[in-house]
Structures are given as C-alpha cells and as structure tokens.
CSV table of C-alpha atoms in Angstrom, one decimal:
chain,number,residue,atom,x,y,z
B,1,MET,CA,-34.3,1.3,80.9
B,2,ARG,CA,-34.1,4.4,83.1
B,3,PRO,CA,-32.1,7.4,81.8
B,4,ILE,CA,-29.5,7.0,84.6
B,5,ALA,CA,-29.0,3.4,83.7
B,6,LEU,CA,-28.6,4.3,80.0
B,7,ILE,CA,-25.9,6.8,80.9
B,8,ALA,CA,-24.1,4.3,83.1
B,9,ALA,CA,-24.2,1.7,80.4
B,10,ALA,CA,-22.8,4.2,77.8
B,11,VAL,CA,-19.9,5.2,80.2
B,12,THR,CA,-19.1,1.6,80.8
B,13,ALA,CA,-19.0,0.8,77.1
B,14,ALA,CA,-16.8,3.8,76.4
B,15,LEU,CA,-14.4,2.8,79.1
B,16,ALA,CA,-14.3,-0.7,77.7
B,17,LEU,CA,-13.4,0.6,74.3
B,18,LEU,CA,-10.6,2.7,75.7
B,19,ALA,CA,-9.2,-0.2,77.7
B,20,ALA,CA,-9.2,-2.4,74.5
B,21,ALA,CA,-7.4,0.3,72.4
B,22,PRO,CA,-3.7,-0.2,72.1
B,23,VAL,CA,-1.5,2.4,73.9
B,24,GLN,CA,0.3,4.5,71.3
B,25,ALA,CA,4.0,4.7,71.9
B,26,GLN,CA,5.7,8.0,72.1
B,27,ASP,CA,7.3,8.8,68.7
B,28,LYS,CA,11.1,8.4,68.7
B,29,PRO,CA,13.2,11.1,67.1
B,30,ASP,CA,14.6,10.2,63.7
B,31,PRO,CA,18.2,9.0,64.1
B,32,THR,CA,19.1,8.8,60.4
B,33,GLN,CA,20.6,12.3,60.1
B,34,LEU,CA,23.1,11.7,63.0
B,35,ALA,CA,23.7,8.0,62.9
B,36,ALA,CA,27.3,7.5,61.8
B,37,ALA,CA,30.9,6.7,62.8
B,38,TYR,CA,32.4,9.2,65.2
B,39,GLN,CA,35.6,9.9,67.1
B,40,LEU,CA,35.1,10.8,70.7
B,41,ALA,CA,38.1,12.7,72.2
B,42,ASN,CA,39.1,14.9,75.1
B,43,ALA,CA,40.0,18.5,74.6
B,44,ASP,CA,43.7,17.8,74.2
B,45,GLY,CA,43.1,15.0,71.7
B,46,ASP,CA,45.3,12.6,73.5
B,47,ARG,CA,42.5,10.3,74.6
B,48,VAL,CA,40.3,8.9,71.8
B,49,CYS,CA,37.4,6.4,71.4
B,50,ALA,CA,36.0,5.3,68.1
B,51,MET,CA,32.2,5.1,68.5
B,52,THR,CA,29.4,4.3,66.0
B,53,LEU,CA,26.0,5.7,66.6
B,54,LYS,CA,23.5,3.3,65.0
B,55,PRO,CA,19.9,3.9,63.8
B,56,ASP,CA,18.8,0.5,65.3
B,57,ALA,CA,16.4,0.7,68.3
B,58,ALA,CA,17.8,0.0,71.7
B,59,GLY,CA,14.9,0.3,74.2
B,60,ALA,CA,13.6,3.8,74.1
B,61,ALA,CA,16.8,5.1,72.4
B,62,PHE,CA,19.2,3.8,69.8
B,63,ALA,CA,22.2,1.4,69.7
B,64,VAL,CA,25.8,2.5,70.1
B,65,SER,CA,28.8,0.4,69.2
B,66,PHE,CA,32.4,0.8,70.5
B,67,ASP,CA,35.2,-1.1,72.3
B,68,LYS,CA,34.0,-0.7,75.9
B,69,ALA,CA,37.2,-1.9,77.5
B,70,ALA,CA,39.6,0.3,75.4
B,71,CYS,CA,37.3,3.3,75.5
B,72,ALA,CA,36.7,3.2,79.2
B,73,ASP,CA,40.4,3.1,79.7
B,74,ALA,CA,40.8,6.2,77.6
B,75,ILE,CA,37.7,8.1,78.5
B,76,ALA,CA,36.2,6.8,81.8
B,77,PHE,CA,32.5,7.9,81.3
B,78,THR,CA,32.1,5.7,78.2
B,79,GLY,CA,32.0,2.7,80.5
B,80,ASP,CA,28.5,3.9,81.5
B,81,VAL,CA,27.2,4.5,77.9
B,82,THR,CA,24.7,2.0,76.6
B,83,ALA,CA,22.7,4.0,74.0
B,84,TRP,CA,22.2,7.4,72.3
B,85,THR,CA,19.5,9.6,71.0
B,86,PRO,CA,19.2,12.8,69.0
B,87,GLY,CA,18.4,15.9,71.1
B,88,PRO,CA,17.2,19.5,70.4
B,89,GLY,CA,19.0,21.4,67.7
B,90,ASP,CA,20.8,18.3,66.3
B,91,SER,CA,22.5,17.7,69.6
B,92,ILE,CA,23.7,14.2,70.4
B,93,ARG,CA,22.9,12.6,73.8
B,94,LEU,CA,24.9,9.6,75.1
B,95,LEU,CA,22.8,7.7,77.6
B,96,GLY,CA,23.4,5.2,80.3
B,97,ALA,CA,21.2,2.6,82.0
B,98,LYS,CA,17.5,3.5,82.3
B,99,GLY,CA,18.1,6.5,80.0
B,100,VAL,CA,20.3,8.5,82.4
B,101,LEU,CA,22.0,11.3,80.5
B,102,ILE,CA,25.8,10.8,80.5
B,103,ALA,CA,26.8,13.6,78.1
B,104,GLU,CA,25.1,15.9,75.7
B,105,PHE,CA,27.0,17.2,72.7
B,106,THR,CA,25.9,20.3,70.9
B,107,GLU,CA,26.6,20.8,67.2
B,108,GLY,CA,29.6,23.0,66.4
B,109,VAL,CA,31.3,23.5,63.0
B,110,GLY,CA,33.1,21.2,60.6
B,111,GLY,CA,31.4,18.0,61.8
B,112,ASN,CA,32.3,18.6,65.4
B,113,TRP,CA,30.0,18.3,68.5
B,114,GLU,CA,31.1,19.6,71.9
B,115,ALA,CA,30.1,18.6,75.4
B,116,LEU,CA,31.2,20.1,78.8
B,117,ARG,CA,31.1,17.6,81.7
B,118,GLU,CA,31.2,19.4,85.0
B,119,GLY,CA,34.4,18.5,86.8
B,120,ASP,CA,35.6,16.5,83.9
B,121,GLY,CA,36.2,19.0,81.1
B,122,VAL,CA,35.4,19.4,77.4
B,123,TYR,CA,34.9,16.5,75.0
B,124,PHE,CA,34.4,16.3,71.2
B,125,LEU,CA,32.5,14.0,68.9
B,126,THR,CA,33.8,14.3,65.4
B,127,ASN,CA,32.1,12.9,62.3
B,128,PRO,CA,35.0,12.6,59.8
B,129,SER,CA,32.7,12.4,56.8
B,130,LEU,CA,31.4,15.9,57.6
B,131,ALA,CA,34.7,17.5,58.3
B,132,ASP,CA,35.2,19.8,55.3
B,133,PRO,CA,38.6,21.4,55.4
B,134,ALA,CA,37.4,24.2,53.1
B,135,LYS,CA,34.9,25.3,55.8
B,136,GLN,CA,37.4,25.1,58.7
B,137,ALA,CA,39.7,28.0,59.8
B,138,GLN,CA,43.2,27.7,58.4
B,139,PRO,CA,46.3,29.2,60.0
B,140,ALA,CA,46.6,31.9,57.3
B,141,ASP,CA,43.2,33.1,58.4
B,142,LEU,CA,44.5,33.9,61.9
B,143,PHE,CA,47.9,35.5,61.3
B,144,GLY,CA,47.9,39.1,62.6
B,145,SER,CA,46.5,41.1,65.5
B,146,TRP,CA,43.7,40.1,67.8
B,147,ASN,CA,41.9,41.7,70.7
B,148,ALA,CA,41.1,39.8,73.8
B,149,ALA,CA,38.1,40.9,75.8
B,150,ARG,CA,36.1,39.7,78.9
B,151,THR,CA,33.1,41.6,77.5
B,152,ALA,CA,32.4,42.2,73.8
B,153,GLY,CA,33.7,45.6,72.8
B,154,LYS,CA,35.9,46.1,75.9
B,155,PRO,CA,39.4,44.8,75.0
B,156,VAL,CA,41.8,44.0,77.8
B,157,CYS,CA,44.8,42.8,75.7
B,158,ARG,CA,46.2,42.7,72.2
B,159,MET,CA,47.8,39.5,70.8
B,160,GLU,CA,49.9,39.0,67.7
B,161,PHE,CA,49.5,35.6,66.1
B,162,LYS,CA,52.8,35.2,64.3
B,163,GLN,CA,53.7,33.1,61.3
B,164,ASP,CA,56.9,31.8,62.9
B,165,VAL,CA,56.6,28.0,63.5
B,166,THR,CA,57.3,26.5,66.9
B,167,ASP,CA,59.1,23.2,67.6
B,168,ASP,CA,55.7,21.5,68.3
B,169,GLY,CA,54.2,22.6,65.0
B,170,GLY,CA,52.3,25.6,66.3
B,171,TYR,CA,53.0,29.2,65.8
B,172,GLN,CA,54.5,31.9,67.9
B,173,LEU,CA,52.3,34.4,69.9
B,174,ALA,CA,53.3,37.7,71.4
B,175,LEU,CA,51.4,39.9,73.9
B,176,ALA,CA,51.3,43.7,73.7
B,177,PRO,CA,52.2,45.7,76.8
B,178,ASP,CA,49.6,46.4,79.5
B,179,CYS,CA,47.6,43.3,79.0
B,180,ASP,CA,45.1,41.9,81.4
B,181,ALA,CA,46.8,40.5,84.5
B,182,GLY,CA,45.2,37.1,84.2
B,183,ILE,CA,46.4,36.7,80.6
B,184,VAL,CA,49.9,37.8,81.5
B,185,ARG,CA,49.9,35.3,84.3
B,186,PHE,CA,48.9,32.5,82.0
B,187,GLY,CA,51.6,33.6,79.6
B,188,PRO,CA,50.6,32.3,76.1
B,189,VAL,CA,53.6,31.9,73.9
B,190,SER,CA,52.1,29.9,71.0
B,191,TRP,CA,48.9,29.1,69.1
B,192,ARG,CA,47.6,26.3,66.9
B,193,LEU,CA,44.4,25.0,65.3
B,194,GLU,CA,43.1,21.7,66.5
B,195,ARG,CA,40.0,20.0,65.3
B,196,GLY,CA,38.5,23.3,64.3
B,197,ASP,CA,39.3,25.0,67.6
B,198,LEU,CA,42.0,27.6,68.4
B,199,VAL,CA,44.4,26.5,71.2
B,200,LEU,CA,46.7,29.0,73.0
B,201,ALA,CA,49.6,27.4,74.9
B,202,SER,CA,51.9,28.7,77.7
B,203,ALA,CA,55.6,28.0,78.1
B,204,LYS,CA,54.5,25.5,80.9
B,205,GLY,CA,52.4,23.5,78.5
B,206,GLU,CA,49.1,24.8,79.9
B,207,THR,CA,46.4,25.5,77.3
B,208,LEU,CA,43.3,27.5,76.6
B,209,ARG,CA,40.8,26.4,74.0
B,210,PHE,CA,38.6,28.6,71.9
B,211,ALA,CA,35.6,27.7,69.7
B,212,LEU,CA,34.8,29.6,66.5
B,213,GLN,CA,31.8,31.8,66.7
B,214,GLU,CA,29.3,32.6,63.9
B,215,GLU,CA,30.5,36.2,63.7
B,216,GLY,CA,34.1,35.1,63.1
B,217,GLY,CA,35.5,35.6,66.6
B,218,TRP,CA,36.6,33.0,69.1
B,219,ALA,CA,35.2,32.3,72.6
B,220,LYS,CA,37.0,30.4,75.4
B,221,VAL,CA,35.5,27.0,76.2
B,222,PRO,CA,34.5,26.2,78.7
B,223,GLU,CA,33.6,29.7,79.5
B,224,SER,CA,33.3,29.2,83.3
B,225,ASN,CA,33.2,32.5,85.3
B,226,ARG,CA,36.0,34.0,83.3
B,227,PRO,CA,34.9,34.5,79.7
B,228,LEU,CA,37.5,35.4,77.1
B,229,LEU,CA,36.6,36.6,73.6
B,230,LEU,CA,39.1,37.0,70.7
B,231,THR,CA,38.2,39.3,67.8
B,232,ARG,CA,40.3,40.4,64.8
B,233,THR,CA,41.8,44.0,64.9
B,234,ASP,CA,43.9,46.0,62.6
B,235,ALA,CA,45.0,48.5,65.2
B,236,PRO,CA,45.9,48.4,68.9
B,237,PRO,CA,42.9,48.6,71.3
B,238,GLU,CA,42.2,52.1,72.7
B,239,ASP,CA,42.2,52.5,76.5
B,240,PRO,CA,42.3,48.8,77.5
B,241,ALA,CA,40.0,48.2,80.4
B,242,PRO,CA,41.7,47.6,83.8
B,243,SER,CA,41.6,44.1,85.2
B,244,VAL,CA,41.7,42.6,88.7
B,245,GLY,CA,41.3,39.1,87.4
B,246,THR,CA,43.2,36.1,88.9
B,247,GLY,CA,43.5,34.0,85.8
B,248,PRO,CA,42.7,33.6,82.1
C-alpha cells in the first residue's frame, strides 16, 4: 500500500473511532448545597411564594416545586419559572423554558438571597433553616447617630435612629439640620429591620431599603443612579457636602 493510502486509512480509522465514542455531557453544577425550601418575597414582604429548589435533574437544570397558580398571582414572574440552577458565588438562578434566565439571586446574609429585576424591583429568596438570629442585626445595634453619604467618606446628612417605638412597630427617626435636599424631600420618619435589611419609611408610607455591608454599614438597594450609604457616627459630620439631588 502506498504511503498516501496508508495515511488516508489511518485518518479514516481515527474518524471512525471518534464518531463511535459517546459525547460527554457538560458537567452540571452540584445542587446539594443550595437545594432546600425557600420563601420568595417582594421587597415589602407583602407578596410571598413558598418554593422548593430540588436536587433532581430537570433537563439541563434542576427541578423546582411551588404552587404555580397561587405564586403567579402573588409574584407574576414565577409563572414563567420551570427550573433552577446554582450560579457563580453560590447565586441561585431561576430559569424558564429553554433555560431562559428569569431571575438571578446573589447570596446576602442570614440565609437571604437578593435579586433586582429591571422595572420590577427587588426580590428575596430566604432559606429559613439558615436564618440565624444571632448573626442578624438587632434594633439595639442601630440605635444612635448615622451618617448618610452619596460617596463613602462624604456625608450629606446625619440621622438619629431613636428607641421610641412607632404605631406600626418600627422606631422613630430624626434628621439633623442641613441634610441633603433629596433626603429631606423623601422625609424619613421611622426605621425598622425587615428580613435582615434596614427599611426607612416616610410619613407617606414610602420606603427605602438598605442591605448590610461587610464593613458594617448599609447601602441602599437597588442603588440605581442615586446611591446612599449609611455609616455609624458618634459625632455630627463636619462640613456636609452640598447636594443638588432630586430624590433619595
């Protein structure tokens, strides 16, 4: 047999072996660390859906179990959820048909995961079995003076988180003079802790929600184009930065 014919025969044999070999499926992420019963809720906590993330395979992802009719009535996007999968950094991804991403929840503190859906707001997935009250902020941790800043280290307002209880179970809040115009316009009058987050409320019932940061401060969520940071202070801020903002 000529050399060229030998080479051709070898290539043909190799291709035949490749064709006969089974196609190795892409490894799935391990669901066991995140599979559990959760509570899905909106930021105000007045719309809730009980949801179980299962370790059982569902196509390329994993099975999810919940009352579709009841949940879709409370939280509309759940009507499109058909599966879930772990994501980077222990995030949780809720998926729809053909693997379309419906919402991605990033891990927070105290068994909470948070997701921001554009045009829809903030949602929380809470694993009650991981919620350790000892690791969550308590009201006594927040009593006292706090600085509010748009940029770290540049306070625009000082707030006093009081111990006086309000009619709705929160606590009174007072603003120091010369606060940021947007904060004054919002007019926070009370504060409370809710599912590990800090919530400031105005006299009109409007709210701002803050998530606890690793360094112990609080950051407004969603941040949007008007970030707001809260940090503990034992003295009034010096030379508050001027503000031309339109809102909190």
